[in-house]
XYZ file of C-alpha atoms in Angstrom:
580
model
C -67.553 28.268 -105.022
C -65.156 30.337 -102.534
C -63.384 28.169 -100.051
C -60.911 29.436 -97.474
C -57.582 27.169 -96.518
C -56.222 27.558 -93.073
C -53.395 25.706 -92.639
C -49.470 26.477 -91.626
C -47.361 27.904 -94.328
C -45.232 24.649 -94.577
C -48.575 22.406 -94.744
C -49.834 24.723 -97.065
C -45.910 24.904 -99.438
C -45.803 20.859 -99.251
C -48.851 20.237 -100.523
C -48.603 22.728 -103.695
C -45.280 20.925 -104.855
C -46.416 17.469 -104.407
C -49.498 18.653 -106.422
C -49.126 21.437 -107.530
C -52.368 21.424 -109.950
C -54.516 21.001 -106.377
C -54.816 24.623 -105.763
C -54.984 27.418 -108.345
C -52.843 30.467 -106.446
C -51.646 33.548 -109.062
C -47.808 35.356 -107.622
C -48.005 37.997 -105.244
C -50.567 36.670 -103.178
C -51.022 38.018 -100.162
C -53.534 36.787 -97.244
C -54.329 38.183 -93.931
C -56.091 36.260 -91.460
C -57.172 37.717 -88.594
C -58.927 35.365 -85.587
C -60.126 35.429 -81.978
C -57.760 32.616 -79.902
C -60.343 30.711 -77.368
C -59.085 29.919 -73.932
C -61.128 27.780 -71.287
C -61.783 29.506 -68.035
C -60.276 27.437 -64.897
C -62.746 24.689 -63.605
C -65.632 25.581 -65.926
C -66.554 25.197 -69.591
C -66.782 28.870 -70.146
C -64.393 30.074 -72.914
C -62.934 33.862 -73.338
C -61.789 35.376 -76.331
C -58.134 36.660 -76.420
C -57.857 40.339 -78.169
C -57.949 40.026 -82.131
C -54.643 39.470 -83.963
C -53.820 39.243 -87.812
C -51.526 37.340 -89.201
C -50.246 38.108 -93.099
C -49.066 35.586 -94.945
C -46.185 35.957 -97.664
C -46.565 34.340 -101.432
C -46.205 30.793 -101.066
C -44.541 30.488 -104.506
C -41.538 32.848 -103.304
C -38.363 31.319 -102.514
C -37.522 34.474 -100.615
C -36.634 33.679 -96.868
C -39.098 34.510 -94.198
C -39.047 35.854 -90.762
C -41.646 34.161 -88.447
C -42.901 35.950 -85.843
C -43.783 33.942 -82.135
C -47.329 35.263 -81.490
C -47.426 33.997 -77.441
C -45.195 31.396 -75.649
C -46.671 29.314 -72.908
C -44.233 27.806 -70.552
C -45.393 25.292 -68.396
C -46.171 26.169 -64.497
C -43.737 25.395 -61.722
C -45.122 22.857 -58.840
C -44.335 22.320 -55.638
C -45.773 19.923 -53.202
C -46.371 21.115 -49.684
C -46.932 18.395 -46.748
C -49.150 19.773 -44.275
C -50.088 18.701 -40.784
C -51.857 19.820 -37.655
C -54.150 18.581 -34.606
C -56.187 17.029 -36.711
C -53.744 14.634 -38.554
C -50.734 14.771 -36.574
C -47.966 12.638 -38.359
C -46.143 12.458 -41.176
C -47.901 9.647 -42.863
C -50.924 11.380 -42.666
C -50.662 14.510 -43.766
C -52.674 16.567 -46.185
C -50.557 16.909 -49.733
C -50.954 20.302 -51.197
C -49.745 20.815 -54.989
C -48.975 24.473 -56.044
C -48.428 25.911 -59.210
C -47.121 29.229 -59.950
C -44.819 30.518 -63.184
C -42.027 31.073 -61.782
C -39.988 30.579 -59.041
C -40.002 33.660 -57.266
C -43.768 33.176 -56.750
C -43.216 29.849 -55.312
C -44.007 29.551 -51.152
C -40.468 30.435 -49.380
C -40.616 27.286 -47.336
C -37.464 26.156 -46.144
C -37.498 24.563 -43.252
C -40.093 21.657 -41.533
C -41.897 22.745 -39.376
C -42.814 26.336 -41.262
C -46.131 27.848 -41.074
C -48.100 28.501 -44.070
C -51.588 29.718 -44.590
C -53.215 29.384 -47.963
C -56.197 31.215 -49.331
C -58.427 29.377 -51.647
C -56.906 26.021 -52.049
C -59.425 23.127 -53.910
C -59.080 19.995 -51.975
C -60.083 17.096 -54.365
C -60.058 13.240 -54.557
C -57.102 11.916 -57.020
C -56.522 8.152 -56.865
C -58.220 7.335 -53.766
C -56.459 10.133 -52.040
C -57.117 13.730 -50.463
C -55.182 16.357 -51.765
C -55.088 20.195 -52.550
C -54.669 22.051 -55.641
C -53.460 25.709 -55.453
C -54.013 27.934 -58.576
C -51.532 30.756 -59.351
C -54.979 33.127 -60.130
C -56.771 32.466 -57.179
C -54.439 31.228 -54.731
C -52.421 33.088 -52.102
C -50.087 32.113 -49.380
C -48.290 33.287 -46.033
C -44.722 31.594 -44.487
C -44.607 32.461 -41.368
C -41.786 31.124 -38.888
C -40.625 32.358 -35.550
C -36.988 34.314 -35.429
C -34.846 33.758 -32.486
C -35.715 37.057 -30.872
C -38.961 35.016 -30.875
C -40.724 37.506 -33.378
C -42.589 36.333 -36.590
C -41.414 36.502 -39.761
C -43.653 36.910 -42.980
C -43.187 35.889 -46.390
C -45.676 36.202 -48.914
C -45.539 36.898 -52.771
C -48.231 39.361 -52.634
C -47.845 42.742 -52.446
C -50.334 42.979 -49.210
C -51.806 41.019 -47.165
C -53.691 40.940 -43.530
C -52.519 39.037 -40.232
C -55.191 39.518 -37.525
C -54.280 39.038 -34.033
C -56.265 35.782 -34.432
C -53.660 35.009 -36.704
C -51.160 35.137 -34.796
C -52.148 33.606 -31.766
C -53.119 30.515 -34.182
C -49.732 30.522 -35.639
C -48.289 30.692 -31.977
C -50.192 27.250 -30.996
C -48.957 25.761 -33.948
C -45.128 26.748 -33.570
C -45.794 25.326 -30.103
C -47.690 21.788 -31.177
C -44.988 21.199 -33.977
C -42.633 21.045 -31.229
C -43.625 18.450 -29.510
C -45.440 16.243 -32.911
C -41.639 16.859 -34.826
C -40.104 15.038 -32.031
C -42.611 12.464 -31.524
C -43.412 11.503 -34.733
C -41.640 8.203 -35.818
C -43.862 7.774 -39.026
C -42.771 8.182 -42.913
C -44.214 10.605 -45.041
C -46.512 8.811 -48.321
C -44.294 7.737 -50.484
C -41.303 6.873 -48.415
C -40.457 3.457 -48.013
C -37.803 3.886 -45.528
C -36.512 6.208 -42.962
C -33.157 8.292 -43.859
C -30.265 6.239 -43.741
C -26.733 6.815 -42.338
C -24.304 7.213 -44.143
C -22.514 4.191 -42.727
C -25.390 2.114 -44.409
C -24.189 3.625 -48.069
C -22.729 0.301 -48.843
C -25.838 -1.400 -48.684
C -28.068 1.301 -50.709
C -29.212 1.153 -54.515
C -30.746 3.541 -56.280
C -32.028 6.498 -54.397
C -31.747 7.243 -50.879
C -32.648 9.781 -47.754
C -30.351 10.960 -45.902
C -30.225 13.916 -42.830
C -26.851 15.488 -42.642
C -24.834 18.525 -41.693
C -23.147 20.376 -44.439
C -19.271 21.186 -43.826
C -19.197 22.506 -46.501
C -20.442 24.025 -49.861
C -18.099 24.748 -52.914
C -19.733 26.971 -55.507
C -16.970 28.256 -57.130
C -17.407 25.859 -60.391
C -20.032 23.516 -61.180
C -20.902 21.358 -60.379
C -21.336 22.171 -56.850
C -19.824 20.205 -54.333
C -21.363 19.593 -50.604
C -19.199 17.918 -48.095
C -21.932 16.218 -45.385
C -21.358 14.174 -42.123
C -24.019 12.315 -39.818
C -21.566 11.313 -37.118
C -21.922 7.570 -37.966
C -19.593 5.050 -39.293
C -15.513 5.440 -39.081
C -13.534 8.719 -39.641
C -10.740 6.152 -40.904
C -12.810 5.036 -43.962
C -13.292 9.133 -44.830
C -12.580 9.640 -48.479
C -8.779 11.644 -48.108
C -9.818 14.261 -50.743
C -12.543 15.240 -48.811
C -10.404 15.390 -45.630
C -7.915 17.444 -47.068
C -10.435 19.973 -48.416
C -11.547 20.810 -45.143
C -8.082 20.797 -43.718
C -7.363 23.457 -46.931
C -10.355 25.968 -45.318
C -9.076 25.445 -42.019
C -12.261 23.429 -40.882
C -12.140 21.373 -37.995
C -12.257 17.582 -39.380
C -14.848 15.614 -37.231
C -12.784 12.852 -35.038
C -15.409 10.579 -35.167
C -18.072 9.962 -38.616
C -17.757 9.701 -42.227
C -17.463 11.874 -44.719
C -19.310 11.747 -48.251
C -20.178 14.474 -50.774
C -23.469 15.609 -52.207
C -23.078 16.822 -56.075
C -25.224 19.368 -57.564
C -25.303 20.362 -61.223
C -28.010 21.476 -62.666
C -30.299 21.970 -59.374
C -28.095 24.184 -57.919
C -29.910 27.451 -59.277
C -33.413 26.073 -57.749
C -31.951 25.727 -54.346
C -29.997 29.119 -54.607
C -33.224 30.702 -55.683
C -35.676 29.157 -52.752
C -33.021 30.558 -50.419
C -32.102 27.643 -48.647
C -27.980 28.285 -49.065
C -27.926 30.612 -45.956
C -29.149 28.096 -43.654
C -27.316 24.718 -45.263
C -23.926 25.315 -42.911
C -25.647 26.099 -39.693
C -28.643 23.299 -40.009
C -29.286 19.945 -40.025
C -30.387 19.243 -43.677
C -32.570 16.160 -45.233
C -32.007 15.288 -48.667
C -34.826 13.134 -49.985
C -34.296 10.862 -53.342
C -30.764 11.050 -53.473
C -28.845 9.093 -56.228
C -25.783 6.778 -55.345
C -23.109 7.522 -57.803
C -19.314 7.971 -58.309
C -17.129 10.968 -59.309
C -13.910 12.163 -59.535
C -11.657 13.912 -57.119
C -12.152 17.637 -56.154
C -9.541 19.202 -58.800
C -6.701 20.695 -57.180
C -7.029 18.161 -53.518
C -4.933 14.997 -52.888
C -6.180 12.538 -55.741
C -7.495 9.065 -53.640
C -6.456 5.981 -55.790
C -9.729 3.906 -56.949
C -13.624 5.038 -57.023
C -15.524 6.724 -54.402
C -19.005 6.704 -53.327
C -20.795 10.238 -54.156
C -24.275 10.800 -54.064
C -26.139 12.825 -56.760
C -28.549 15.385 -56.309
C -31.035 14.985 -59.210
C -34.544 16.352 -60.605
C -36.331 13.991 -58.360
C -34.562 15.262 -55.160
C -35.911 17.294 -52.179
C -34.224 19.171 -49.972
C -35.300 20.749 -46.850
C -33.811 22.525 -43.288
C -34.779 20.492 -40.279
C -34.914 21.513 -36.702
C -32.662 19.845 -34.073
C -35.861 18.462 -32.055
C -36.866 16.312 -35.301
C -36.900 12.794 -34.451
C -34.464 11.999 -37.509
C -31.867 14.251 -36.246
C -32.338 13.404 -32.161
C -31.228 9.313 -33.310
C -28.301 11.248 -34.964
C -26.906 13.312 -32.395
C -28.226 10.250 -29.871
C -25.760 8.063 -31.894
C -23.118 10.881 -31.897
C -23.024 11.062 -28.031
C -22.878 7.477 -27.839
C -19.732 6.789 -29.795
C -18.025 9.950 -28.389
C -17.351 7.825 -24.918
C -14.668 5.268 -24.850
C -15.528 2.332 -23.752
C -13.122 -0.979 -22.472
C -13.813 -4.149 -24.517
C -12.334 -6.024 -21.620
C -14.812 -3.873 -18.653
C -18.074 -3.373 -21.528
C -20.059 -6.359 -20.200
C -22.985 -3.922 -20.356
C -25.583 -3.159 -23.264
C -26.703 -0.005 -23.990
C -30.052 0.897 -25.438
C -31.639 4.660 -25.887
C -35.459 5.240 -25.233
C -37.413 8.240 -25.759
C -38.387 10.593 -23.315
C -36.031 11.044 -20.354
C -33.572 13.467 -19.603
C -31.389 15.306 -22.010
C -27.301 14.923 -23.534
C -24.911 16.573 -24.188
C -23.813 15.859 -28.001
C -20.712 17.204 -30.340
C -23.166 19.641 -32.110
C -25.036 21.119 -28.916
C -27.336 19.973 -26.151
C -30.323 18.416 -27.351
C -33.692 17.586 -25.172
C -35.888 14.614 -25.790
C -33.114 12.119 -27.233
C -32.366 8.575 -26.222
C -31.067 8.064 -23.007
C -28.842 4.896 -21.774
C -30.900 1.946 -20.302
C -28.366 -0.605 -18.810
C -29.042 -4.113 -19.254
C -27.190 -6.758 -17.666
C -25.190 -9.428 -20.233
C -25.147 -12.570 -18.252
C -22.124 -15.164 -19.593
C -21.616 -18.423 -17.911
C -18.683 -18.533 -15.501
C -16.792 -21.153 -17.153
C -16.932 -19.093 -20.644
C -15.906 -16.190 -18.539
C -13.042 -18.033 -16.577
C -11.630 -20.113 -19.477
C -12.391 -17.307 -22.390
C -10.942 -13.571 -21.977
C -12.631 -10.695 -23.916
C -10.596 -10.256 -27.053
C -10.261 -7.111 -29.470
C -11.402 -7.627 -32.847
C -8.185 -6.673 -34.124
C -6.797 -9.443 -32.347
C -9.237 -11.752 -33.703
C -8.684 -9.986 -37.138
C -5.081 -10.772 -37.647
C -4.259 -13.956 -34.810
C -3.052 -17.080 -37.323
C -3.902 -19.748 -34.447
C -6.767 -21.930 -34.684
C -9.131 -23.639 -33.561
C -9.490 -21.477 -31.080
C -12.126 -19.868 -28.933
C -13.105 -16.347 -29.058
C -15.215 -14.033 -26.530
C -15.377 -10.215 -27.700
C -18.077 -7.032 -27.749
C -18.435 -5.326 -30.763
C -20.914 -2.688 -32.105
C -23.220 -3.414 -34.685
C -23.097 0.071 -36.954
C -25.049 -1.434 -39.702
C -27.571 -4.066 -41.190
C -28.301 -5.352 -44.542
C -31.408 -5.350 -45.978
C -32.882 -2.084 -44.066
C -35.975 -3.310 -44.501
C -36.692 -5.678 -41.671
C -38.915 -7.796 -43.053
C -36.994 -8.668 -45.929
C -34.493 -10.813 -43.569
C -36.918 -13.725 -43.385
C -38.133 -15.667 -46.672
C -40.379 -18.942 -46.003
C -38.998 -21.751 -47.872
C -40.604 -25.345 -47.539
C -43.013 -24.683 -44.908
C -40.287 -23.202 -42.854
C -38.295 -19.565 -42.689
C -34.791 -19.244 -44.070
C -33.630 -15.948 -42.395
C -30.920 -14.043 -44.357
C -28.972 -10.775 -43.570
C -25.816 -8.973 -43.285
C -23.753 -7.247 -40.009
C -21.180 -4.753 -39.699
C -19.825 -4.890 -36.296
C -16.672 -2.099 -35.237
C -14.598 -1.915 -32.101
C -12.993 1.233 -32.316
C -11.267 1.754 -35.688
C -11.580 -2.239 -36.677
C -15.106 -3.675 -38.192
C -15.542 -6.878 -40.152
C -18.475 -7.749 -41.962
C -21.372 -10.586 -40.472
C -23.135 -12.914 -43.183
C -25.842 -14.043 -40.673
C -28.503 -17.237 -42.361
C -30.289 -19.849 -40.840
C -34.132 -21.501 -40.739
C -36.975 -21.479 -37.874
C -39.616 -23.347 -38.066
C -40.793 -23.829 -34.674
C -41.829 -20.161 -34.183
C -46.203 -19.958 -34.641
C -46.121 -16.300 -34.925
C -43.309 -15.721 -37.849
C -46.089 -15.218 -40.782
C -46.732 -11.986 -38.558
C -42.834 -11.365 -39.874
C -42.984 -7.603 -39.400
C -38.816 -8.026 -38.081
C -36.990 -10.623 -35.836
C -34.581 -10.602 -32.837
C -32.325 -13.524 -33.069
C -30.929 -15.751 -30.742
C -29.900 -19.159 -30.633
C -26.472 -21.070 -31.867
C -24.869 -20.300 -34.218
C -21.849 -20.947 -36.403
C -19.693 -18.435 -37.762
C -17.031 -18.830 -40.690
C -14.623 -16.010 -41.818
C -13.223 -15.411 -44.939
C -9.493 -14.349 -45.529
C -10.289 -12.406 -41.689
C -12.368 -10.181 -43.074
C -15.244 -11.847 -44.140
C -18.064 -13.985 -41.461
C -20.712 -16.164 -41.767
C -23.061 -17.218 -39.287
C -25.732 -19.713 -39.996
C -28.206 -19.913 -36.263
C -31.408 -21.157 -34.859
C -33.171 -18.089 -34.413
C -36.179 -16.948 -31.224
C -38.067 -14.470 -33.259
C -39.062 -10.920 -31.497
C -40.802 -7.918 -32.280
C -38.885 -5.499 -34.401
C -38.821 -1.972 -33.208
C -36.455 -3.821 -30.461
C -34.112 -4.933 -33.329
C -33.601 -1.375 -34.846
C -32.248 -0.115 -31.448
C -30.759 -2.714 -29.746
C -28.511 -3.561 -32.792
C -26.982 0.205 -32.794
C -25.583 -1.204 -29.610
C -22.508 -3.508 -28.448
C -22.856 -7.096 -28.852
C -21.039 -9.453 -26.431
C -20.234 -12.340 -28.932
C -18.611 -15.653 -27.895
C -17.383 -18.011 -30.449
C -14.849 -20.675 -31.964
C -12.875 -20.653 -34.757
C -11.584 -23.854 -36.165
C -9.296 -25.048 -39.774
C -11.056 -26.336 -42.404
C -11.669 -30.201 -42.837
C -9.383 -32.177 -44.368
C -9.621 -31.252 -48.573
C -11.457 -28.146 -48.359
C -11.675 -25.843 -51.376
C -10.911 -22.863 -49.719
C -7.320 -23.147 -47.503
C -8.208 -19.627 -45.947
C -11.642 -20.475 -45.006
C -11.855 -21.213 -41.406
C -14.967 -22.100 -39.379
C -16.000 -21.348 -35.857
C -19.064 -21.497 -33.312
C -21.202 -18.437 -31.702
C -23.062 -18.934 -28.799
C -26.658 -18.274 -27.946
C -27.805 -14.643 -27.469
C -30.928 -14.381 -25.700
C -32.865 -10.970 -25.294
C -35.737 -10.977 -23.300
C -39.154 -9.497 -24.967
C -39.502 -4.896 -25.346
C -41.959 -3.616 -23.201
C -44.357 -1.111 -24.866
C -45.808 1.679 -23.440
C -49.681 1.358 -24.698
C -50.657 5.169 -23.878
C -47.682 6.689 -25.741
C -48.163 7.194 -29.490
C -44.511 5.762 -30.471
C -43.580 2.479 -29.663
C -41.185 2.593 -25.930
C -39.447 -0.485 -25.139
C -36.689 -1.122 -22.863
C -34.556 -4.319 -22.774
C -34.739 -5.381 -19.248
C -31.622 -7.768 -19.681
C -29.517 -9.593 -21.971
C -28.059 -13.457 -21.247
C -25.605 -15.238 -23.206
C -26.453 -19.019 -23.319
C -23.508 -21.741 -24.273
C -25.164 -24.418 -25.890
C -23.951 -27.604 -27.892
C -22.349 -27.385 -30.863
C -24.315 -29.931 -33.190
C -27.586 -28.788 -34.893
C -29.910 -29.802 -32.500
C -33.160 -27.827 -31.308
C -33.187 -26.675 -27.806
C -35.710 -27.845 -25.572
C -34.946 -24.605 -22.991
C -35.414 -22.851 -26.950
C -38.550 -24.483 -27.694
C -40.125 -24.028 -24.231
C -39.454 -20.457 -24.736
C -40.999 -19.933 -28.094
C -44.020 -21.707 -26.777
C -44.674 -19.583 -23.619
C -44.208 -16.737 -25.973
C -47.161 -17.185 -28.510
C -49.018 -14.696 -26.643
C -46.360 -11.690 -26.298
């Protein structure tokens, strides 16, 4: 009886010298097999029949080397997910997720910045874990780009080699342009997936793991890898600036931001997919949102002034995005909102005044250009009692930082440029029945910040399971460590949080005492000190606007005892509160 083998030559060599009596094969044998491979169509259950090929094989007794010969190499498809939005589902968190897949790259949509119009031919929309999405196929599916040029024409980007654009098309492209407009700087929401909004760069200390962050590129050094991006967001201190990174600017005869910090973005092995989607041209001349960046440290850009110590760097990976945004984005309107604020001095003995931005009023004038739609100042009155304000001047915190004398009494404004955890909710943990409320500040006056451990317990508050974010008040007492270093431990009134977000990127008008330790304390720099009450009355929200709109219509600071005692005036307030 005739039976045929198919196997690999190396199956087929193993076997005959582990038994070599299995199979009875005379020298010089030479087979040719010649087959039919099957593919499955796309979607169906149909197969097709790639051409015939023959394969001869050599005698598997022969010691002889052999050449093998690759018959076809399959490389796996590129993707690329494409968030899509229009009337129909407006924001971010509800767009409609479209994943591509082409070859290569050059095939690949040339999206590059949000808010780009695309129109896709044949594109499956399915159901994949509970969710909508779209699947484009590199055989059947085709795309446009379109996105207006400043002489207000449209351009066109497609991989094809033709393709129509009716005048219906481009009247429905102009509608778009004009509707993402308006939704890009209204839209406060997160896209799926993304826990938080970007941070600033201020908040790196806080971070772990990955991050978001939208940033202007100063600049890009591609002359060795791996590539090096300098990026700014106009918050935090130009002091704390990494020198290296100050002096290679300085070196190319860029102007060096007076306010902001400076980090740097490093790029190794990504840098070729970036070149290659054509987003370098637009990096130094854009704002630019880098999505799943990892926190890491480097060393020095070679031939710049070495800093002493490690750095903080962040690290583009293969689970980064990057994308151009617009100036009217929401993300980069807090930025430039935040940049116009800090570029006006302000008096820490005059400041009695609180600040807070809200949407929609008239435009300012910020470092990078004039910019429509961004927060504009809402005063609210700070209200101190007259014997604080008689018997306790407004002091500097560098005054406070480095003055030896205690106890003594303290009554300063300072700008809170940061808060620990991000996540709101995460300040407040029930414990026993009762909250324990946990989080830390970084306050700056000018170039001098010290660090806020604030902790504490409410219990009185009915509404603090809703704990979607609190605004604190109540007293407080505040210890510092070595000057640098504060604690604050308060009875809190709880409010809602959008209020908290803003309201903290704003001064603070602090009161407090600072006092030796007791008698046989561990610590003989530890000092500790009293804050008085802040009280902020409730946001106001505007119920026919989409986004939340709140304004602070005034801000009191109360004086209260010193001991641990509840508050009636605190408690009456919660109570009449329950309904807000």
């Amino acid at each position: 009886m005739q039976c045929v083998v198919v196997a690999e030559r190396n199956i087929l060599k193993k076997t005959l010298d582990k038994r070599p009596r299995l199979f009875t094969f005379p020298h010089s044998l030479n087979i040719e097999v010649a087959f039919e491979e099957p593919q499955r169509l796309p979607e169906s259950d149909q197969l097709r029949y790639l051409p015939s090929k023959t394969i001869a094989t050599r005698d598997l007794h022969s010691a002889a080397s052999t050449r093998q010969t690759l018959i076809q190499d399959h490389a796996p498809p590129r993707k690329m997910t494409v968030s899509v939005t229009d009337e129909s589902c407006p924001t971010r968190d509800k767009a409609l997720q479209i994943n591509v897949f082409y070859p290569t790259i050059a095939q690949m949509p040339k999206i590059k910045n949000v808010g780009d119009i695309i129109r896709f031919h044949k594109v499956k929309i399915q159901q994949y874990q509970d969710k909508t999405q779209g699947v484009g196929m590199s055989r059947a599916t085709r795309h446009l780009v379109l996105r207006e040029r400043d002489d207000g024409k449209l351009e066109q980007l497609a991989y094809s080699d033709s393709w129509t654009f009716e005048p219906s098309d481009e009247e429905r492209t102009r509608k778009l342009i004009k509707w993402s407009k308006t939704s890009l700087a209204e839209d406060t929401t997160l896209p799926d997936g993304c826990l938080h909004a970007p941070k600033l760069l201020a908040e790196l200390q806080f971070a772990e793991g990955f991050i978001d962050l939208v940033v202007r590129v100063f600049h890009l050094d591609d002359s060795e890898e791996p590539v090096r991006l300098i990026v700014w967001d106009g918050s935090g201190n130009a002091a704390d600036s990494d020198m290296s990174l100050v002096q290679a600017l300085k070196d190319r005869n860029i102007a060096v931001p007076a306010s902001g910090l400076l980090k740097e973005v490093i790029m190794a092995s990504c840098w070729s997919l970036v070149r290659d989607m054509g987003f370098v041209d637009g990096m130094l001349t854009h704002w630019c949102r880098f999505r799943n960046l990892a926190i890491a440290t480097d060393e020095p850009i070679p031939g710049t002034v070495v800093t002493p110590g490690r750095r903080e760097v962040l690290r583009f990976r293969e689970v980064t995005s990057f994308a151009l945004m617009p100036e009217l984005a929401f993300d980069v309107q807090l930025r430039l909102s935040l940049m116009a604020s800090t570029s006006k001095s302000r008096s820490s003995s005059d400041n009695d005044q609180l600040r807070m931005r809200s949407l929609g009023n008239t435009s300012t004038e910020g470092p990078l250009g004039s910019s429509n739609n961004i927060f504009s100042p809402v005063v609210a009155i700070t209200v101190i009692p007259a014997h604080i304000q008689k018997n306790i001047p407004v002091t500097s915190l560098r005054e406070i930082l480095s003055s030896p004398q205690t106890p003594r009494k303290f009554h300063c404004c300072a700008r809170v440029r940061s808060i620990w955890p991000t996540d709101i909710a995460k300040i407040c943990k029930p414990k026993s029945g009762s909250f324990i409320y946990s989080f830390a500040l970084n306050v700056e006056e000018g170039n001098d910040s010290m660090n806020i451990i604030v902790y504490g317990k409410d219990a009185v508050s009915a509404y603090l399971h809703q704990m979607s974010g609190i605004l604190l008040t109540a007293f407080v007492c505040l210890c510092s460590y070595r000057n640098t270093f504060f604690t604050v431990s308060h009875h809190v009134i709880s409010e809602k949080a959008p209020a908290l977000k803003h309201c903290w990127k704003n001064a603070l008008q602090l009161c407090y005492k600072r006092q030796t330790p007791s008698t046989g304390a561990s610590n003989p720099t530890r000092f500790h000190c009293h804050l008085g009450v802040l009280l902020v009355q409730p946001p106001r929200y505007d119920t026919a606007c989409s986004t939340h709109c709140f304004n602070v219509l005034s801000w009191k600071m109360l004086y209260l005892c010193m001991e641990r005692k509840r508050c009636n005036y605190v408690q009456t307030l919660i109570k009449s509160r329950k309904g807000f």
